[in-house]
Amino acid sequence: MVGQEHMPTWLVWERFTRLANEVAAVKNERDVAHATEAKAREWERIPKRKAEKSKLALQIAEDNVYKYRLAIILSWTIVRVFYQT
């Protein structure tokens, strides 16, 4: 059996070329996987952001309702006190 050190140069070059092509293919697959993962993360973030915005809008609306209810109660109280005296 012939050792690798005695291989003809064309075989070495062929093996090198094949390995270089495999490395390029693996790097390409890795880049595609990273891009797909980033896109998936972005698609995951979009609903989270929308949910946070909706939650904040709901909280603001509830705060406004509380303020208006308090204002109505206070105005009724003031009117009752004013007309009873």
PDB file of C-alpha atoms in Angstrom, residues 7 34 38 40 47 63 65 81:
ATOM      1  CA  MET A   7       0.686  10.070  -3.755  1.00  0.00           C
ATOM      2  CA  HIS A  34     -27.523  31.851  10.451  1.00  0.00           C
ATOM      3  CA  ALA A  38     -31.937  35.553  12.384  1.00  0.00           C
ATOM      4  CA  ALA A  40     -36.888  33.397  12.715  1.00  0.00           C
ATOM      5  CA  PRO A  47     -45.370  39.606  17.870  1.00  0.00           C
ATOM      6  CA  ASP A  63     -55.367  54.691  33.540  1.00  0.00           C
ATOM      7  CA  VAL A  65     -60.676  55.363  32.596  1.00  0.00           C
ATOM      8  CA  VAL A  81     -71.969  69.172  48.851  1.00  0.00           C
TER       9      VAL A  81
END
